[in-house]
Tab-separated table of C-alpha atoms and ligand atoms in Angstrom:
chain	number	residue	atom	x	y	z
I	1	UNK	CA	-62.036	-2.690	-4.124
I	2	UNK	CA	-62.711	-5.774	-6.060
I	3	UNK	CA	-60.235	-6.604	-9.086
I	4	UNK	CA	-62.949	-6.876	-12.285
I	5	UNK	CA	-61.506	-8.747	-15.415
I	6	UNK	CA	-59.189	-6.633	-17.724
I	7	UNK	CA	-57.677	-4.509	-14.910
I	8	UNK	CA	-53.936	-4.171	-15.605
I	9	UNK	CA	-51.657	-4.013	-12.227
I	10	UNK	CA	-48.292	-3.129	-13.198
I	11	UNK	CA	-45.174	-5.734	-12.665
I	12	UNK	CA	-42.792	-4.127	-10.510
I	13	UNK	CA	-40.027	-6.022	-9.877
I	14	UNK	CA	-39.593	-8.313	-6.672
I	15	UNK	CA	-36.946	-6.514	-4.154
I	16	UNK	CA	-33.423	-8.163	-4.593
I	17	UNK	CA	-30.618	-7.911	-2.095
I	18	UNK	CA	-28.400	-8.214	-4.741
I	19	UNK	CA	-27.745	-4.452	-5.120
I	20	UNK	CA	-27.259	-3.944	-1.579
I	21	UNK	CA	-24.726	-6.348	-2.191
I	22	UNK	CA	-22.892	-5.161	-4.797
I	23	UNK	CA	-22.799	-1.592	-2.839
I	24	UNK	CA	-21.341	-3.651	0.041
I	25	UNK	CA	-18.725	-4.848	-2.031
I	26	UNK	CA	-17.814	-1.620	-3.445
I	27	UNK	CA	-17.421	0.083	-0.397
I	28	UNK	CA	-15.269	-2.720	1.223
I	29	UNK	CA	-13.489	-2.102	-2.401
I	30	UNK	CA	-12.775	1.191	-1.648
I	31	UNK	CA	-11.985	0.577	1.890
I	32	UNK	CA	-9.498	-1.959	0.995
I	33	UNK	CA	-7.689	0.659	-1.731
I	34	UNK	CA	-7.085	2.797	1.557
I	35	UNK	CA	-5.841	0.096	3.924
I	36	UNK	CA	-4.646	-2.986	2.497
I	37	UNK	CA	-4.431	-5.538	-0.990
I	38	UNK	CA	-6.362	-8.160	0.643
I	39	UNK	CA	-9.340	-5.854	1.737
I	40	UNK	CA	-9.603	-4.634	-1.596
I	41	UNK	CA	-9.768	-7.983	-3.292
I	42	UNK	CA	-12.385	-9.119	-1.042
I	43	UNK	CA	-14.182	-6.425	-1.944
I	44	UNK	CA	-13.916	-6.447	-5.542
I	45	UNK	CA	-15.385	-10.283	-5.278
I	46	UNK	CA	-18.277	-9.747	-3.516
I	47	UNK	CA	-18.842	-6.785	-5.773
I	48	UNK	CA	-18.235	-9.527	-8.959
I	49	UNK	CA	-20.606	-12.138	-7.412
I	50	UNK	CA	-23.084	-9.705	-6.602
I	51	UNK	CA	-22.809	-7.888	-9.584
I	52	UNK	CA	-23.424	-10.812	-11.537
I	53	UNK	CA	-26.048	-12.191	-9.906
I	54	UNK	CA	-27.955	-8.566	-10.130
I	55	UNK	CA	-27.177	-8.697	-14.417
I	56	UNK	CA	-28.487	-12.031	-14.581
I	57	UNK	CA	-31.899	-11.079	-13.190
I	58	UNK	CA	-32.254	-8.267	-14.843
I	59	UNK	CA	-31.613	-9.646	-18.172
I	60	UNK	CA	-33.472	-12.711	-17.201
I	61	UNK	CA	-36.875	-10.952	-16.222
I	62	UNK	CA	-38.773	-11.424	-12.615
I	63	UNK	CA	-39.486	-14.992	-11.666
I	64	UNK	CA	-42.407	-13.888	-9.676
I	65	UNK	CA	-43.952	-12.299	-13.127
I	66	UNK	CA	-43.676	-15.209	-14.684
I	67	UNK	CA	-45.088	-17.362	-11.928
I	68	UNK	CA	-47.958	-14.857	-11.231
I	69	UNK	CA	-48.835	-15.451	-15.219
I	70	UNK	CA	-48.928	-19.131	-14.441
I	71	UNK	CA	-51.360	-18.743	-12.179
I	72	UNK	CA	-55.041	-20.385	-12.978
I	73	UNK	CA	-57.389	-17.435	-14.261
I	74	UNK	CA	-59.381	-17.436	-10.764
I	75	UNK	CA	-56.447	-16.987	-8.979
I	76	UNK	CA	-54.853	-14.070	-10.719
I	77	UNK	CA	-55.023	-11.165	-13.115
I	78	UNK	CA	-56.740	-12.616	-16.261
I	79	UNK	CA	-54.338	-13.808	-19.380
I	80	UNK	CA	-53.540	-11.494	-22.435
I	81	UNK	CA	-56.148	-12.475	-24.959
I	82	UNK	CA	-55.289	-14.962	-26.966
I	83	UNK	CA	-55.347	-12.341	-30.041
I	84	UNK	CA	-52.258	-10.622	-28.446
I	85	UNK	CA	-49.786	-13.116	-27.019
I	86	UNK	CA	-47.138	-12.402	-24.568
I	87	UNK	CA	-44.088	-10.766	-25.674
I	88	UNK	CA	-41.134	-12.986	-25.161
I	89	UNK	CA	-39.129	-10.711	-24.649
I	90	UNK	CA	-40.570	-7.533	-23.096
I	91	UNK	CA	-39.671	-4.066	-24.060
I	92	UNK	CA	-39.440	-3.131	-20.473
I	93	UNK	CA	-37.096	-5.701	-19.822
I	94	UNK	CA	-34.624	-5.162	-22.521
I	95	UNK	CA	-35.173	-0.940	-21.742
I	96	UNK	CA	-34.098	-1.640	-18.081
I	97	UNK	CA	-31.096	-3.471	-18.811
I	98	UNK	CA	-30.029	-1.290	-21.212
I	99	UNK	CA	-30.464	1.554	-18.653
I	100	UNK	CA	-28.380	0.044	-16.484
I	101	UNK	CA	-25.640	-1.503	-18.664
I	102	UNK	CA	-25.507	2.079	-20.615
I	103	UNK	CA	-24.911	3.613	-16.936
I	104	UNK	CA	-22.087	1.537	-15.445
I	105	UNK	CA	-20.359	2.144	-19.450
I	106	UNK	CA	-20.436	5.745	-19.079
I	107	UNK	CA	-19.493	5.520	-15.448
I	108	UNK	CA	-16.626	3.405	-15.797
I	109	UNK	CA	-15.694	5.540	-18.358
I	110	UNK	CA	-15.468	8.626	-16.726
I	111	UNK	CA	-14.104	7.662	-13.416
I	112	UNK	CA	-11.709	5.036	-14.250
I	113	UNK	CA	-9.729	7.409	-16.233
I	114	UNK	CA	-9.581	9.893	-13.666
I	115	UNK	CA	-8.995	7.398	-10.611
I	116	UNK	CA	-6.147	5.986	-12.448
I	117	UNK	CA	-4.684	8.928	-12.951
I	118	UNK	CA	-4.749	9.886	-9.495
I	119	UNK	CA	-3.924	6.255	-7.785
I	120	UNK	CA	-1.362	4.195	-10.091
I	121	UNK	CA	1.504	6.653	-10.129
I	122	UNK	CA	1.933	6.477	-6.630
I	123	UNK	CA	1.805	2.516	-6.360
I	124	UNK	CA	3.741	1.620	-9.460
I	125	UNK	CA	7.559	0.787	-8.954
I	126	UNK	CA	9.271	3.883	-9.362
I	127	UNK	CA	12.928	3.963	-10.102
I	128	UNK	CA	15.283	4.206	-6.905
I	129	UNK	CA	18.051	5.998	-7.257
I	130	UNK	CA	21.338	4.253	-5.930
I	131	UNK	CA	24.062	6.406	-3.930
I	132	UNK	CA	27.790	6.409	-4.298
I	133	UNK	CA	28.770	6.654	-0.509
I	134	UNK	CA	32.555	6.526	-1.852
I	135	UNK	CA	35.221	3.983	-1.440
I	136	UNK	CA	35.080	1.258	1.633
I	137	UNK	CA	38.060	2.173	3.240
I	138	UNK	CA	36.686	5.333	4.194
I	139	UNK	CA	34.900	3.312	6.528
I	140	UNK	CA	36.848	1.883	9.330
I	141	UNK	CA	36.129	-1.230	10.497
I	142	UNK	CA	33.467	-1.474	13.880
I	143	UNK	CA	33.213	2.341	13.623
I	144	UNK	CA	29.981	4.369	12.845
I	145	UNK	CA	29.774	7.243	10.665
I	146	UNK	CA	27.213	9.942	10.324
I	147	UNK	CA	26.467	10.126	7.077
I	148	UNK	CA	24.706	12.521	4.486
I	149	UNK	CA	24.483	12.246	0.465
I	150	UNK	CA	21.761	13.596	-1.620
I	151	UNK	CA	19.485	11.034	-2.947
I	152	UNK	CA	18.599	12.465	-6.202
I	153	UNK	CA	21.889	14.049	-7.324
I	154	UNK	CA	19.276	16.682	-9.978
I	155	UNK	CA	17.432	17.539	-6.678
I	156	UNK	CA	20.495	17.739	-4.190
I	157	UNK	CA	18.831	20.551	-2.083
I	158	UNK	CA	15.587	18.697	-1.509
I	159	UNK	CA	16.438	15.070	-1.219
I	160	UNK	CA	19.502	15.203	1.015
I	161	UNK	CA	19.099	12.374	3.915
I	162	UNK	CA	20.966	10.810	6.743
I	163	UNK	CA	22.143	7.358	7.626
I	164	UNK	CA	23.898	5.626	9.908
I	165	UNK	CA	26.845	3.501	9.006
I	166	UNK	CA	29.093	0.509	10.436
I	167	UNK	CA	31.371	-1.282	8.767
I	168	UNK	CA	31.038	-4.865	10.195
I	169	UNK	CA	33.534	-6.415	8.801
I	170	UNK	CA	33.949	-9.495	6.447
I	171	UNK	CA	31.399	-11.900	6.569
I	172	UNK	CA	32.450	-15.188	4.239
I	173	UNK	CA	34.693	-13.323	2.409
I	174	UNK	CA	32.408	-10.070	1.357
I	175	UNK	CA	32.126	-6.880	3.272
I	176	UNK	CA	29.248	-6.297	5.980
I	177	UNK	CA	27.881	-3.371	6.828
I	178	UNK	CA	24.748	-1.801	9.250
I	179	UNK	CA	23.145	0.968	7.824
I	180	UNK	CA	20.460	2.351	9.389
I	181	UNK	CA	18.161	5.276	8.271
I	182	UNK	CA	18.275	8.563	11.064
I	183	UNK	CA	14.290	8.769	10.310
I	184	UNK	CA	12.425	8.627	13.829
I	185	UNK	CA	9.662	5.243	13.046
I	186	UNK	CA	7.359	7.462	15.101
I	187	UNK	CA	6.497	10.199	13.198
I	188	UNK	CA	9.749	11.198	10.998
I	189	UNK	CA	11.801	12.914	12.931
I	190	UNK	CA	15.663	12.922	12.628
I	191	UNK	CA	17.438	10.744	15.454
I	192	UNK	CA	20.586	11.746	16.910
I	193	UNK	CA	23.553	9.437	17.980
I	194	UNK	CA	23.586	8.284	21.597
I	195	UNK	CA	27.051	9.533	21.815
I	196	UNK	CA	29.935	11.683	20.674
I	197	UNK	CA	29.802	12.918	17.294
I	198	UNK	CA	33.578	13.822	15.956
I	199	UNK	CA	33.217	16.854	14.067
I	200	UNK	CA	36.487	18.297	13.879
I	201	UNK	CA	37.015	14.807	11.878
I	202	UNK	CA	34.061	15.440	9.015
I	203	UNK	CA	35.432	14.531	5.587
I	204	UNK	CA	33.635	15.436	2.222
I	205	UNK	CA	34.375	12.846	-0.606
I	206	UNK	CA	33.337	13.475	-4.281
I	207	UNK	CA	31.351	10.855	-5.612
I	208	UNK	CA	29.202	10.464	-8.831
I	209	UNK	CA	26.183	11.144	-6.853
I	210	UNK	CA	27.538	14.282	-5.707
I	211	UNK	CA	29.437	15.385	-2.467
I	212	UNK	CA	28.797	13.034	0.408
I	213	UNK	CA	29.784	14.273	3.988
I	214	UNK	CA	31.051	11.597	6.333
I	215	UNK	CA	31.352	12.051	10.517
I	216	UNK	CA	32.759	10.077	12.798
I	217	UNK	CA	30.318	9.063	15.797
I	218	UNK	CA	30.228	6.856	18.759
I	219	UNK	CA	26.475	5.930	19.586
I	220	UNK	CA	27.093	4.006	22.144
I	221	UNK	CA	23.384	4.290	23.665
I	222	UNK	CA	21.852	4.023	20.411
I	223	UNK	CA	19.859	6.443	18.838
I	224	UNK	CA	17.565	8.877	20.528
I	225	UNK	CA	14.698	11.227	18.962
I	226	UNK	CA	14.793	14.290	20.168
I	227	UNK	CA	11.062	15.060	19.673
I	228	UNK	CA	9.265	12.959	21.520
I	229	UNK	CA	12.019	10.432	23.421
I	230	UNK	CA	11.763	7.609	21.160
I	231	UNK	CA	14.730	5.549	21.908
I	232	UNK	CA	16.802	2.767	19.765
I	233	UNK	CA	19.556	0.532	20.540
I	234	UNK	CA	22.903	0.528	18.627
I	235	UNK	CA	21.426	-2.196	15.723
I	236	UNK	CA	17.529	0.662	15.341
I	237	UNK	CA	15.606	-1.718	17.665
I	238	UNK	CA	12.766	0.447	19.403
I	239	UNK	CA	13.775	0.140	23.148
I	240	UNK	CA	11.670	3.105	24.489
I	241	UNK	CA	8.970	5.827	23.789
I	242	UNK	CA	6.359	6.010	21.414
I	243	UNK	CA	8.011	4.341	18.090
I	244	UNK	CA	5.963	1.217	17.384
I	245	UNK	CA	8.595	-0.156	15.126
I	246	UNK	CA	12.904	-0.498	14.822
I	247	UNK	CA	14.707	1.992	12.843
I	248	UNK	CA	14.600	1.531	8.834
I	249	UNK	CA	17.525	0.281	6.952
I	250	UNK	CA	19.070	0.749	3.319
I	251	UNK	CA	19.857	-2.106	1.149
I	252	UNK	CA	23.438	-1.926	-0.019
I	253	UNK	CA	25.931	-3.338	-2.477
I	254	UNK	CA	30.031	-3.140	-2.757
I	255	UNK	CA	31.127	-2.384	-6.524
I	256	UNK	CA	34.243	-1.741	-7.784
I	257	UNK	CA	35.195	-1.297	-3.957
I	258	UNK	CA	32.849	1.115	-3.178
I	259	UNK	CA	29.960	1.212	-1.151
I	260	UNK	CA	26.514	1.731	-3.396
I	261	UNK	CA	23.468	2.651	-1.073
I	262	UNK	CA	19.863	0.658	-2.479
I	263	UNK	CA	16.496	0.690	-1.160
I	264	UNK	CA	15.074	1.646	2.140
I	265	UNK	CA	12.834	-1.414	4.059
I	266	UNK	CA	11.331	-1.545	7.285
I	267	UNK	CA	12.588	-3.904	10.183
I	268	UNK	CA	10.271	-5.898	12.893
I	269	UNK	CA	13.390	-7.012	14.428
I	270	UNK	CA	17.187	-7.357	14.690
I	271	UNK	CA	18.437	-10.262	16.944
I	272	UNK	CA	21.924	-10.677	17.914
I	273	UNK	CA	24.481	-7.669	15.850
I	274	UNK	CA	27.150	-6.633	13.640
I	275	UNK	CA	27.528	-8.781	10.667
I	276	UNK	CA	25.523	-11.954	12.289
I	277	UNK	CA	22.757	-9.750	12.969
I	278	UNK	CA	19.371	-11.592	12.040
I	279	UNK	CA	17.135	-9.129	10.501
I	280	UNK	CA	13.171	-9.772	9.550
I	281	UNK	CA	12.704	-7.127	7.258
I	282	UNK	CA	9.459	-5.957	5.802
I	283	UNK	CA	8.513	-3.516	2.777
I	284	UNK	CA	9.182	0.095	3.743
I	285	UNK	CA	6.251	1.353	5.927
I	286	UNK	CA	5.741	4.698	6.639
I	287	UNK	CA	6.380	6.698	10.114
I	288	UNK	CA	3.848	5.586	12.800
I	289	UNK	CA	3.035	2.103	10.893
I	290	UNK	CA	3.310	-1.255	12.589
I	291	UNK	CA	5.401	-3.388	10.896
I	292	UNK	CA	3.871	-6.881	11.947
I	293	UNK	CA	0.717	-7.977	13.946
I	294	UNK	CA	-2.628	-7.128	13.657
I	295	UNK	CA	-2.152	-3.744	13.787
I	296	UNK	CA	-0.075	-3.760	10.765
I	297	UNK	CA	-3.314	-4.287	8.762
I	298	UNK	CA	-4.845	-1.222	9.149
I	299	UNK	CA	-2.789	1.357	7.670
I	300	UNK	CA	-3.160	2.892	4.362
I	301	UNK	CA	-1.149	1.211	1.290
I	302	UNK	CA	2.100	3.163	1.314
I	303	UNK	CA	3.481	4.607	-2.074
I	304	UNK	CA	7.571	3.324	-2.893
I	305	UNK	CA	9.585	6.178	-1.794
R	1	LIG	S1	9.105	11.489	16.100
R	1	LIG	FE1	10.542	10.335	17.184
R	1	LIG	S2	9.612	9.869	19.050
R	1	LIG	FE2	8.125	11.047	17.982
């Protein structure tokens, strides 16, 4: 049908990919809050640029509108008259970008309440507690003990673990000591010694942190899990079975002559033993998590414990 002077087409706007964009980059956004940091902040930039770029020509009008009004009067839709000029700034324009500013307000409002809520306890430092294992010399030198403290002394029943521990010694002057979490790097499960475990010589010290029971063992083939045959040698290393990591360990210090049981971390690997032991230790990963590699990427950000 032929176009006749004073028909009015309307000016839709010229498709942008910058929307598609931004959705990409909130997706890989909340991708990257499941798996890892760096996934997340690649996401949130490309949802930035893209965001940006989408404001801007929104609030900036279509180019191709403007153009098409350029156009000679032959080759286009005829000009306002001249008794009605063109509005310099559109209502249109200003209604859609208040449309869309007024919806991401109230949408960041209500969801970034509630997802902060939900996400940001679990990632924010939360206060270890540290453990009173009792004094050193209950821990013979080059011997292993089995043994169990609660690590919330208010929650005794529910937070009672198990570790591992050598004394290795002096090392420049200050005491050494291997301690090594009983927590299968499979899927959880507690490991058992590789060896004798001496209970007719348990002992139950009193310490601030509550009764601590200490056993005498002799691992001398490591550590094995008895539900699925992971297997670890004497310093956690993952020597067999399904683990894909070493055995955790617990950070320690020696006050007042006592030993004081820290953090948990993860371990890639432990070369040589004892108190020259060369440890590359990682942030605590969870059970079933590579600690290095590839791999390590793509499991979910784990929560302090
Ligand atoms: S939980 Fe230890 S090998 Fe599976």
């Amino acid at each position: 049908m032929e176009e006749r002077p004073g028909d009015e087409r309307p000016q839709l706007p010229p498709p942008s990919l910058w929307p598609v964009g931004f959705a990409v980059g909130i997706v890989c956004l909340l991708v990257g809050l499941v798996i890892s940091w760096p996934v997340a902040a690649v996401g949130a930039a490309i949802a930035l640029v893209f965001g940006f770029l989408w404001a801007r020509d929104v609030t900036r009008g279509h180019p191709e509108a403007a153009e098409t009004s350029a156009l000679p009067a032959d080759q286009g839709p005829p000009a306002m008259p001249e008794s009605e000029p063109a509005e310099r700034f559109p209502r249109s324009r200003f209604l859609e970008g208040a449309t869309l500013g007024l919806g991401a307000l109230i949408g960041a409002i209500v969801t970034l309440p509630a997802a902060g809520f939900a996400l940001l306890p679990g990632f924010l430092k939360q206060k270890q507690h540290k453990v009173d294992l009792g004094p050193i010399s209950d821990f013979e030198e080059n011997k292993w003990k089995v043994v169990t403290f609660a690590r919330d002394p208010t929650n005794a029943n529910i937070s009672r673990r198990t570790a591992f521990v050598r004394n290795n010694g002096l090392l420049n002057g200050v005491p050494s000591f291997t301690i090594i979490s009983n927590r299968c790097a499979h899927v959880g499960c507690p490991v058992q010694p590789g060896g004798p475990v001496f209970q007719k010589e348990e002992k139950t010290i009193k310490t601030a942190n509550g009764e601590v029971l200490l056993t005498p063992v002799l691992p001398a083939a490591g550590f094995i899990c008895p539900c699925h045959g992971g297997s670890y040698d004497q310093e956690g290393n993952r020597i067999a079975g399904p683990p894909v990591r070493g055995l955790d360990r617990y950070e320690f210090d020696i006050v007042n002559g006592r030993l004081i049981l820290g953090d948990l971390y993860s371990v890639v690997k432990v070369e040589g033993s004892g108190k020259t032991a060369r440890i590359k230790k990682v942030e605590l990963h969870g059970p079933g998590q590579h600690a290095d590699g590839p791999e390590s990427w793509l499991y979910p950000l784990q929560p302090p414990h």
